[in-house]
Coordinates of C-alpha atoms in Angstrom, one line a residue:
Chain T
M1 CA -52.2 34.9 11.5
S2 CA -54.2 33.2 9.4
R3 CA -52.7 29.7 7.6
A4 CA -54.0 29.2 4.0
R5 CA -56.0 26.1 3.9
S6 CA -55.2 23.4 1.6
F7 CA -58.6 21.0 -0.4
D8 CA -58.4 17.8 -0.3
T9 CA -58.0 17.1 -4.0
V10 CA -59.9 14.1 -3.6
S11 CA -62.9 15.5 -1.9
L12 CA -63.0 17.6 -4.9
V13 CA -63.1 15.0 -7.5
A14 CA -65.7 13.2 -5.6
G15 CA -68.0 16.5 -5.2
I16 CA -67.6 17.0 -8.7
V17 CA -68.0 13.3 -10.2
V18 CA -71.5 13.0 -7.6
I19 CA -73.1 16.3 -8.7
A20 CA -72.3 15.4 -12.3
L21 CA -73.6 12.2 -11.8
G22 CA -77.0 13.9 -9.9
G23 CA -77.4 16.4 -12.6
L24 CA -77.3 13.2 -15.2
L25 CA -80.0 11.3 -13.0
L26 CA -81.9 14.7 -12.4
L27 CA -82.4 15.1 -16.5
D28 CA -83.1 11.9 -16.5
R29 CA -85.9 11.9 -14.1
L30 CA -87.1 15.3 -16.1
D31 CA -87.0 13.1 -19.2
V32 CA -84.4 15.6 -20.7
I33 CA -82.3 12.8 -21.7
D34 CA -83.1 8.5 -21.5
I35 CA -80.4 6.9 -19.6
G36 CA -80.8 3.0 -19.0
F37 CA -79.0 0.7 -17.8
G38 CA -76.5 0.0 -20.4
Y39 CA -75.3 3.9 -19.8
L40 CA -75.8 3.9 -16.4
F41 CA -74.0 0.9 -15.4
P42 CA -70.6 3.0 -17.4
L43 CA -71.4 6.2 -15.0
L44 CA -71.2 4.7 -12.2
T45 CA -68.3 2.9 -12.9
G46 CA -66.4 5.6 -14.6
A47 CA -67.5 8.2 -11.7
A48 CA -66.4 5.2 -9.0
G49 CA -63.2 5.0 -11.0
A50 CA -62.1 8.8 -11.3
I51 CA -62.8 9.0 -7.3
L52 CA -59.9 5.8 -7.1
L53 CA -57.7 7.7 -9.4
A54 CA -58.0 10.5 -7.8
G55 CA -56.9 9.1 -3.9
G56 CA -54.9 7.2 -5.6
L57 CA -52.6 9.8 -7.2
A58 CA -53.1 12.1 -4.2
A59 CA -52.6 9.6 -1.7
R60 CA -48.7 10.1 -0.9
P61 CA -46.5 7.3 0.8
E62 CA -46.5 7.1 4.4
R63 CA -43.0 6.8 6.3
Chain Q
M1 CA -76.2 8.5 31.1
A2 CA -74.5 10.1 33.3
G3 CA -71.7 8.3 32.3
V4 CA -72.2 10.3 28.8
S5 CA -72.5 13.7 30.6
V6 CA -68.7 13.5 31.7
R7 CA -66.8 11.9 28.4
P8 CA -66.7 15.2 26.6
V9 CA -64.4 16.0 29.6
E10 CA -62.4 12.6 29.0
G11 CA -62.0 13.7 25.2
S12 CA -60.9 17.2 26.4
E13 CA -58.0 15.9 27.9
A14 CA -57.5 13.2 25.2
G15 CA -57.5 16.3 22.5
A16 CA -55.0 18.1 24.6
T17 CA -52.9 15.4 23.4
T18 CA -53.7 13.9 20.2
A19 CA -55.8 16.5 18.7
P20 CA -55.1 19.8 19.0
A21 CA -57.0 21.4 16.6
S22 CA -60.4 20.3 18.6
S23 CA -61.7 22.2 21.0
P24 CA -62.3 21.5 24.3
S25 CA -66.2 21.2 24.0
A26 CA -65.6 19.0 20.7
P27 CA -67.1 16.0 21.5
P28 CA -64.5 12.7 21.1
P29 CA -64.6 11.0 17.9
V30 CA -67.2 8.1 17.3
R31 CA -64.6 4.7 18.0
R32 CA -65.3 1.6 17.7
D33 CA -65.6 0.2 20.9
L34 CA -64.1 -3.7 21.1
S35 CA -64.4 -4.3 24.8
R36 CA -67.7 -4.8 24.7
R37 CA -68.2 -6.0 20.8
V38 CA -70.4 -8.4 19.6
V39 CA -69.7 -8.5 16.5
G40 CA -67.4 -5.6 15.5
G41 CA -67.9 -3.3 18.2
V42 CA -69.8 -0.5 15.8
C43 CA -73.2 -0.4 17.7
S44 CA -71.5 -0.1 20.6
G45 CA -68.8 2.7 19.8
I46 CA -71.9 4.3 18.0
G47 CA -74.1 3.9 21.5
R48 CA -71.2 5.5 23.7
R49 CA -70.8 8.6 21.7
L50 CA -74.4 9.2 21.4
G51 CA -75.2 8.5 25.1
I52 CA -77.8 5.4 23.9
D53 CA -78.2 1.8 24.9
P54 CA -76.1 -0.3 21.7
V55 CA -79.1 -3.2 22.2
I56 CA -81.3 -0.2 20.6
L57 CA -78.9 0.1 17.6
R58 CA -78.1 -3.5 17.4
V59 CA -82.0 -4.3 17.0
G60 CA -82.2 -1.6 14.2
F61 CA -79.2 -2.8 12.4
V62 CA -80.6 -6.9 12.8
A63 CA -84.2 -5.6 11.5
A64 CA -82.4 -3.7 8.6
A65 CA -80.8 -6.1 7.5
V66 CA -84.0 -8.1 7.8
A67 CA -86.1 -6.2 6.3
G68 CA -84.3 -5.6 2.8
G69 CA -80.6 -6.6 3.2
V70 CA -79.2 -2.9 4.2
G71 CA -78.2 -3.4 7.6
F72 CA -75.6 -5.3 6.4
P73 CA -73.9 -3.1 4.0
L74 CA -74.6 -0.3 6.0
Y75 CA -72.9 -2.2 8.9
A76 CA -70.0 -3.1 7.0
M77 CA -69.1 0.6 6.1
A78 CA -69.5 1.7 9.5
W79 CA -66.5 -1.6 10.7
A80 CA -64.7 0.2 8.0
F81 CA -64.9 3.5 8.1
V82 CA -65.2 3.9 11.8
P83 CA -61.3 3.2 13.2
A84 CA -61.6 1.1 16.6
E85 CA -60.4 2.3 20.0
G86 CA -56.8 2.9 20.2
A87 CA -56.6 3.1 16.3
E88 CA -55.2 5.8 14.4
R89 CA -57.0 5.0 11.3
S90 CA -59.9 3.2 9.7
A91 CA -59.5 -0.1 8.3
A92 CA -60.5 1.1 5.4
A93 CA -57.5 4.0 5.7
R94 CA -54.8 1.3 6.4
I95 CA -55.3 0.2 3.4
R96 CA -55.4 2.8 1.5
G97 CA -52.3 4.1 3.1
R98 CA -50.3 0.9 2.6
R99 CA -50.8 0.6 -1.2
E100 CA -51.8 4.2 -2.3
S101 CA -50.7 2.6 -6.2
W102 CA -54.0 0.0 -6.0
Q103 CA -56.2 2.8 -5.5
A104 CA -54.9 5.0 -8.9
A105 CA -54.5 1.4 -10.9
A106 CA -57.6 0.0 -9.9
G107 CA -59.3 4.1 -10.5
A108 CA -57.8 3.9 -14.3
G109 CA -59.2 0.3 -14.7
L110 CA -62.3 1.2 -13.8
L111 CA -62.8 4.5 -16.5
V112 CA -61.4 2.2 -19.1
L113 CA -63.7 -0.4 -18.1
S114 CA -66.3 2.5 -18.2
G115 CA -64.9 3.8 -21.3
L116 CA -65.4 0.3 -23.4
L117 CA -68.7 0.3 -22.5
V118 CA -70.0 2.9 -23.9
F119 CA -68.3 2.6 -26.8
R120 CA -70.1 -1.0 -26.8
E121 CA -73.5 0.9 -26.0
L122 CA -73.3 3.3 -28.4
G123 CA -72.0 0.7 -31.7
I124 CA -68.4 1.7 -31.7
W125 CA -67.6 -2.2 -30.8
F126 CA -65.7 -5.2 -32.6
S127 CA -67.1 -8.1 -30.7
D128 CA -67.1 -9.1 -27.6
A129 CA -64.9 -12.2 -28.4
L130 CA -62.4 -10.2 -29.4
V131 CA -62.3 -6.6 -27.6
W132 CA -62.7 -8.9 -23.8
P133 CA -60.1 -11.5 -24.2
V134 CA -57.6 -8.3 -25.4
V135 CA -58.4 -5.7 -22.7
V136 CA -57.7 -9.1 -20.2
A137 CA -54.3 -10.2 -22.3
A138 CA -53.1 -6.4 -22.2
S139 CA -54.1 -6.1 -18.0
G140 CA -51.5 -8.9 -18.2
A141 CA -49.0 -8.0 -19.8
A142 CA -49.2 -4.5 -17.9
L143 CA -48.3 -6.5 -14.8
I144 CA -45.7 -8.4 -16.6
W145 CA -43.9 -5.6 -17.8
R146 CA -44.5 -3.4 -14.4
Q147 CA -42.8 -6.8 -12.9
S148 CA -39.9 -7.2 -15.2
T149 CA -38.8 -3.3 -15.5
S150 CA -39.3 -2.7 -11.1
A151 CA -36.6 -6.3 -11.5
T152 CA -34.1 -4.9 -13.8
S153 CA -34.1 -1.5 -11.8
A154 CA -33.6 -3.3 -8.7
G155 CA -31.2 -5.2 -10.2
S156 CA -29.1 -2.6 -11.8
G157 CA -29.5 -1.0 -8.5
T158 CA -28.1 -3.4 -6.3
A159 CA -25.1 -5.1 -8.9
A160 CA -21.8 -4.2 -8.5
P161 CA -20.7 -1.8 -11.6
S162 CA -19.2 -4.5 -13.7
G163 CA -15.8 -2.2 -14.5
R164 CA -14.9 -2.6 -10.7
S165 CA -12.8 -5.0 -11.9
S166 CA -9.5 -3.5 -12.7
A167 CA -8.3 -2.7 -9.3
P168 CA -4.8 -3.4 -9.0
R169 CA -3.7 -6.9 -8.9
A170 CA -1.0 -7.2 -5.8
A171 CA -0.4 -4.0 -3.4
T172 CA 2.2 -3.3 -0.9
A173 CA 4.6 -5.4 -0.9
Q174 CA 6.7 -3.0 1.7
M175 CA 3.7 -2.4 4.0
E176 CA 2.8 -6.1 4.4
S177 CA 6.7 -7.7 4.4
A178 CA 7.3 -4.9 7.4
G179 CA 4.1 -6.2 9.2
A180 CA 4.9 -9.5 8.9
S181 CA 7.8 -9.3 10.8
S182 CA 6.3 -7.3 13.4
A183 CA 2.8 -9.5 13.6
G184 CA 4.7 -13.0 13.2
S185 CA 3.8 -15.7 11.7
G186 CA 2.1 -17.4 14.8
T187 CA -0.6 -14.3 14.9
A188 CA -1.2 -14.3 11.3
S189 CA -2.0 -18.4 11.4
A190 CA -4.6 -17.9 14.1
A191 CA -5.9 -15.3 12.7
A192 CA -6.0 -17.2 9.6
A193 CA -7.6 -20.3 11.3
A194 CA -9.8 -18.2 12.7
A195 CA -11.4 -16.7 9.7
A196 CA -11.3 -20.0 8.3
G197 CA -13.6 -21.3 10.9
P198 CA -17.8 -21.3 11.0
P199 CA -18.6 -17.9 11.1
R200 CA -20.5 -16.6 13.8
V201 CA -23.9 -15.5 12.2
I202 CA -24.5 -16.3 8.2
T203 CA -26.7 -14.2 6.8
G204 CA -30.2 -15.2 4.9
L205 CA -29.9 -15.1 0.8
P206 CA -31.9 -11.8 0.3
L207 CA -35.1 -13.0 -0.5
R208 CA -37.1 -11.7 -4.0
G209 CA -40.4 -9.8 -3.6
G210 CA -43.0 -12.5 -3.0
P211 CA -45.7 -10.2 -3.9
A212 CA -43.7 -9.2 -7.3
L213 CA -43.8 -12.2 -7.5
S214 CA -47.4 -13.3 -7.6
R215 CA -47.4 -9.9 -9.5
A216 CA -45.7 -10.9 -12.5
G217 CA -47.5 -14.7 -11.7
L218 CA -51.5 -12.9 -11.8
G219 CA -50.3 -11.1 -15.4
V220 CA -49.3 -14.7 -17.1
V221 CA -52.8 -15.8 -15.4
L222 CA -54.5 -13.1 -17.1
V223 CA -52.4 -13.4 -20.6
L224 CA -53.0 -17.3 -20.5
G225 CA -56.8 -16.4 -19.6
A226 CA -57.3 -14.4 -22.3
G227 CA -56.3 -16.7 -25.1
L228 CA -58.1 -19.3 -23.8
I229 CA -61.8 -17.0 -23.3
F230 CA -60.3 -15.5 -27.4
L231 CA -60.4 -19.5 -28.0
Q232 CA -63.4 -20.8 -26.1
A233 CA -65.4 -17.6 -27.9
N234 CA -64.3 -18.0 -31.3
G235 CA -65.3 -21.8 -31.7
A236 CA -61.6 -22.7 -31.6
L237 CA -60.7 -24.6 -28.0
G238 CA -62.1 -27.8 -28.8
A239 CA -59.2 -28.3 -31.5
L240 CA -56.4 -26.7 -28.7
R241 CA -58.1 -29.3 -26.1
D242 CA -56.1 -32.3 -28.0
V243 CA -52.9 -30.1 -28.1
L244 CA -52.8 -28.7 -24.9
L245 CA -53.8 -33.0 -23.7
A246 CA -50.4 -33.9 -25.6
V247 CA -48.4 -31.3 -24.6
V248 CA -49.5 -31.8 -20.9
V249 CA -48.3 -35.8 -21.3
V250 CA -45.4 -34.6 -22.4
V251 CA -44.5 -31.9 -20.1
I252 CA -45.4 -34.8 -17.0
A253 CA -43.4 -37.3 -19.0
L254 CA -40.3 -34.8 -19.9
G255 CA -40.7 -34.2 -16.1
L256 CA -40.6 -37.0 -14.3
I257 CA -37.5 -37.5 -16.7
L258 CA -35.4 -34.9 -15.5
A259 CA -36.8 -34.4 -11.9
P260 CA -34.1 -36.2 -10.3
W261 CA -31.2 -33.6 -12.4
W262 CA -33.5 -30.7 -11.8
W263 CA -33.4 -31.4 -8.4
R264 CA -29.9 -32.1 -8.1
L265 CA -29.5 -28.4 -10.0
V266 CA -31.8 -26.2 -7.1
R267 CA -29.9 -27.8 -4.8
N268 CA -26.1 -26.9 -5.9
L269 CA -27.9 -23.5 -6.5
T270 CA -28.9 -23.0 -3.3
E271 CA -25.6 -24.8 -1.8
E272 CA -23.2 -22.6 -3.6
R273 CA -25.0 -19.5 -3.0
A274 CA -24.5 -20.5 1.0
E275 CA -21.2 -21.2 0.3
R276 CA -20.3 -17.9 -1.2
V277 CA -22.3 -15.7 1.5
R278 CA -20.7 -18.1 4.0
S279 CA -17.0 -17.2 1.9
Q280 CA -18.6 -13.7 2.1
E281 CA -18.8 -13.6 6.1
R282 CA -15.3 -15.1 6.1
A283 CA -13.7 -12.4 4.4
E284 CA -15.1 -10.1 6.3
M285 CA -14.8 -11.6 9.4
A286 CA -10.9 -11.9 8.9
A287 CA -10.5 -7.9 7.5
H288 CA -12.0 -7.1 10.8
L289 CA -9.4 -9.6 13.0
H290 CA -6.9 -8.1 10.7
D291 CA -7.9 -4.4 10.9
S292 CA -7.9 -5.2 14.8
V293 CA -6.4 -8.5 16.9
L294 CA -3.5 -8.2 14.2
Q295 CA -2.8 -4.4 14.5
T296 CA -2.3 -4.0 17.9
L297 CA -0.6 -7.3 18.7
A298 CA 1.8 -5.7 16.1
L299 CA 1.9 -2.7 18.4
V300 CA 2.1 -4.4 21.5
Q301 CA 5.2 -6.2 20.0
R302 CA 6.4 -3.2 18.8
R303 CA 6.3 -1.0 22.3
A304 CA 6.8 -3.9 24.5
E305 CA 9.4 -2.0 26.4
D306 CA 6.3 0.4 27.9
P307 CA 3.8 -1.5 29.7
R308 CA 1.8 1.6 30.3
E309 CA 0.9 1.9 26.8
V310 CA 0.7 -1.6 25.7
A311 CA -1.9 -2.3 29.0
G312 CA -3.7 1.2 27.1
L313 CA -3.4 -1.0 23.9
A314 CA -5.1 -4.5 25.1
R315 CA -7.8 -3.0 27.4
R316 CA -8.8 -0.5 24.2
Q317 CA -8.9 -3.7 21.8
E318 CA -10.4 -5.7 24.1
R319 CA -13.9 -2.9 24.4
E320 CA -13.3 -3.6 20.6
L321 CA -13.5 -6.8 20.4
R322 CA -16.1 -7.9 22.8
A323 CA -18.4 -4.8 21.3
W324 CA -17.8 -6.7 17.9
L325 CA -18.9 -10.4 19.3
S326 CA -21.8 -8.5 21.0
G327 CA -23.3 -8.0 17.4
R328 CA -23.3 -3.8 19.2
S329 CA -23.9 -0.8 16.2
E330 CA -20.5 0.8 14.5
P331 CA -19.5 3.4 16.3
Q332 CA -19.5 6.0 12.6
A333 CA -22.8 4.9 12.4
G334 CA -24.8 7.7 12.3
R335 CA -22.6 9.8 12.1
S336 CA -21.5 12.1 9.1
V337 CA -18.8 10.9 6.7
S338 CA -16.4 13.4 7.3
S339 CA -17.1 13.2 11.0
A340 CA -16.7 9.6 11.1
L341 CA -13.8 10.3 8.8
E342 CA -11.4 12.7 11.2
G343 CA -13.0 10.5 13.9
V344 CA -10.8 7.2 12.4
A345 CA -7.8 9.4 11.6
A346 CA -8.1 10.5 15.1
E347 CA -7.7 7.3 16.7
V348 CA -5.2 6.6 14.5
E349 CA -3.2 9.7 14.8
E350 CA -3.5 8.8 18.6
T351 CA -2.4 5.5 18.4
H352 CA 0.5 5.6 16.0
G353 CA 1.3 9.2 16.7
V354 CA 1.8 10.6 13.2
A355 CA -0.1 13.7 12.0
I356 CA -3.2 12.7 9.9
D357 CA -4.8 16.0 8.0
V358 CA -8.4 15.7 6.8
V359 CA -10.0 17.3 4.1
S360 CA -13.3 16.9 3.4
V361 CA -15.5 18.5 0.2
G362 CA -19.6 17.7 1.0
D363 CA -20.7 15.7 3.7
G364 CA -23.5 12.9 3.9
P365 CA -24.8 10.2 5.9
V366 CA -22.7 7.3 6.9
D367 CA -25.1 4.3 5.2
D368 CA -23.4 0.7 4.8
G369 CA -21.5 1.6 1.8
A370 CA -19.8 4.4 3.9
L371 CA -18.7 2.5 6.3
T372 CA -16.7 -0.1 4.3
V373 CA -15.1 2.9 2.8
I374 CA -14.5 4.3 6.5
A375 CA -12.6 0.7 7.5
A376 CA -10.6 0.7 4.6
A377 CA -10.0 4.4 4.8
R378 CA -8.7 3.3 8.3
E379 CA -6.7 0.2 7.4
A380 CA -4.7 2.9 4.5
L381 CA -4.1 5.3 7.6
V382 CA -2.8 2.1 9.7
N383 CA -0.7 1.3 6.9
A384 CA 0.9 5.0 6.0
A385 CA 1.4 5.4 9.6
R386 CA 3.4 2.5 10.5
F387 CA 5.1 2.5 7.0
A388 CA 5.7 6.2 5.9
G389 CA 5.0 8.6 9.3
E390 CA 8.2 9.0 9.6
H391 CA 8.5 11.0 6.3
G392 CA 5.8 13.8 6.9
P393 CA 1.7 14.1 7.5
V394 CA 0.0 11.4 5.9
S395 CA -3.3 13.1 4.2
V396 CA -6.8 12.0 3.4
Y397 CA -8.8 13.9 1.1
A398 CA -12.4 13.2 0.7
E399 CA -15.2 14.2 -1.9
V400 CA -18.9 13.2 -0.5
D401 CA -21.8 14.0 -2.5
D402 CA -25.5 12.0 -3.4
E403 CA -23.6 9.8 -5.9
R404 CA -20.5 8.8 -5.0
L405 CA -18.1 8.9 -2.3
H406 CA -14.6 9.3 -3.1
V407 CA -11.5 9.2 -0.9
F408 CA -7.9 9.6 -1.1
V409 CA -5.3 8.5 1.2
R410 CA -1.8 9.8 0.5
D411 CA 1.8 9.4 2.3
R412 CA 5.2 10.7 1.5
G413 CA 7.0 7.2 2.1
P414 CA 9.3 6.1 -0.2
G415 CA 6.9 4.4 -2.3
F416 CA 6.7 0.4 -3.2
D417 CA 5.9 -2.6 -5.8
P418 CA 2.6 -3.5 -5.4
A419 CA 3.4 -6.2 -7.8
A420 CA 5.7 -7.9 -4.9
V421 CA 3.2 -8.6 -2.8
P422 CA 3.3 -11.7 -0.7
A423 CA 0.2 -13.6 -1.4
D424 CA -0.1 -14.4 1.6
R425 CA -0.8 -10.8 3.3
R426 CA -4.3 -10.1 3.9
G427 CA -4.2 -5.8 4.4
V428 CA -4.3 -4.6 1.6
R429 CA -5.3 -7.5 -0.2
E430 CA -8.5 -8.1 2.0
S431 CA -9.2 -5.2 4.6
I432 CA -8.9 -2.3 1.4
I433 CA -9.1 -4.1 -1.6
G434 CA -11.2 -7.4 -0.7
R435 CA -13.2 -4.9 1.0
M436 CA -14.4 -2.3 -1.6
Q437 CA -15.2 -4.7 -4.1
R438 CA -17.0 -7.0 -1.8
R439 CA -19.7 -4.2 -1.5
G440 CA -19.2 -2.9 -4.8
G441 CA -16.7 -0.3 -4.9
Q442 CA -13.0 0.0 -6.2
A443 CA -10.0 0.7 -4.2
T444 CA -6.9 1.4 -6.4
V445 CA -3.4 1.8 -4.7
H446 CA -1.0 4.7 -6.8
A447 CA 2.5 3.6 -5.7
A448 CA 5.9 2.5 -7.1
P449 CA 10.0 2.0 -5.7
G450 CA 10.8 5.7 -5.2
A451 CA 7.9 7.1 -6.3
G452 CA 7.5 9.4 -3.1
G453 CA 4.5 8.8 -1.9
T454 CA 1.7 6.0 -2.4
E455 CA -1.7 6.8 -2.9
V456 CA -4.8 4.8 -1.7
E457 CA -8.0 5.6 -4.1
L458 CA -11.1 5.0 -2.7
V459 CA -14.4 5.2 -4.6
M460 CA -17.8 4.0 -3.7
D461 CA -21.5 4.7 -5.0
R462 CA -23.8 6.2 -2.5
E463 CA -27.2 4.9 -1.8
P464 CA -30.0 6.0 -3.2
R465 CA -31.7 8.0 -0.8

């Protein structure tokens, strides 16, 4: 009997965010775009915020 | 190393009870070893798991810390995310589990901050002197708003409904006057004296949540701080400083003048609350004594010609009183409402020899409110059995749902005039009506002389589950 495996929302969001961040940094490295500190800091902040928000919304109160 | 080679076996044994999903050959998870720790047990735990001398790992961490400082955050992260031996979860997981809303709030805040920084970088921006104070003030206002709404909902959830004061101002004269003749004034005064004495336990006043107050306080600080930042950034703080100084001086002077009155007011309010709690305790104790000891004494007098039955009544009352004095739990606790009502009806039926029919619609667990209703229903049943039992069976009808508990106790007696109840009779007034009102419920006695029956209606809102 196979059981449907539920995915972890937080891991999914964190993975997408990290992939997007890595893609942007790669494009910056390839000189396709220019990401200075003025944009990098909000990007990192937003990535951390998205992961935290996903974790907070996905968590259920423990009993 | 030998110790390492046998660890998978130990781990598989442990896994049989704690982690059935892991295979027998799966290595045990990493745990911080607190028994051999130097700082947090990270190196000893990892060393034991990998079969490496922890000293090597410690040297590595120290070297990483000295050469660039990477060792510190690495060690801190390992300490936060690796659970200690014997602990279910890591420190980070415990924090997350305790405050899942913290994560959501922090995440939303970081996203907002990120958006603001991007707008600032793009030039879509008013000025730092305006936006940042507004952001800080909005955060503080959100905290204050959240605290005020949660306090309002909590208040409405615990307060007694205002419309519940319409209980009849008196109750059964027939029941009570007959009860007076059987119980005797001596026992009544003794019970009243016992009830007026100091309570056995004074329950503490409900504590308003400290975290909630600190949240509101943080919100106030944020709003005030935002205002100060705004004034400072716009060069208006100098003028404000003079005004503030004057205000502070006036406030201190007023505080010195009004402090004695304020202190007395606070003390009086505290004493008033404590007295209110004490009087409620006294009323509860009086209601319990009336329902138990006085009722039994009345029965003992009525059945004095049967020593065996009198001895049985005394034994039962002794057991009940000892259980109550030792603070043992209510027998109805943990049962369902309908079974508790049936149990009470069976007890009254057995004691008084009167048939009692119980009909329940719906059911639910017995909470504190239901305990009150059941105790009041028991008193109504005892009254009905004593004063109307010979006119036919007594009926109990209960409606239980998630929002409300509704119980009717009906007899077929001759009825009575509720307004003619003597003031010193406590049964219906305290054991039924007062008991229900103290808990936020309502008790109504529908009766009239010659009306052919008495109905006691008990209503209590259910506690949210």
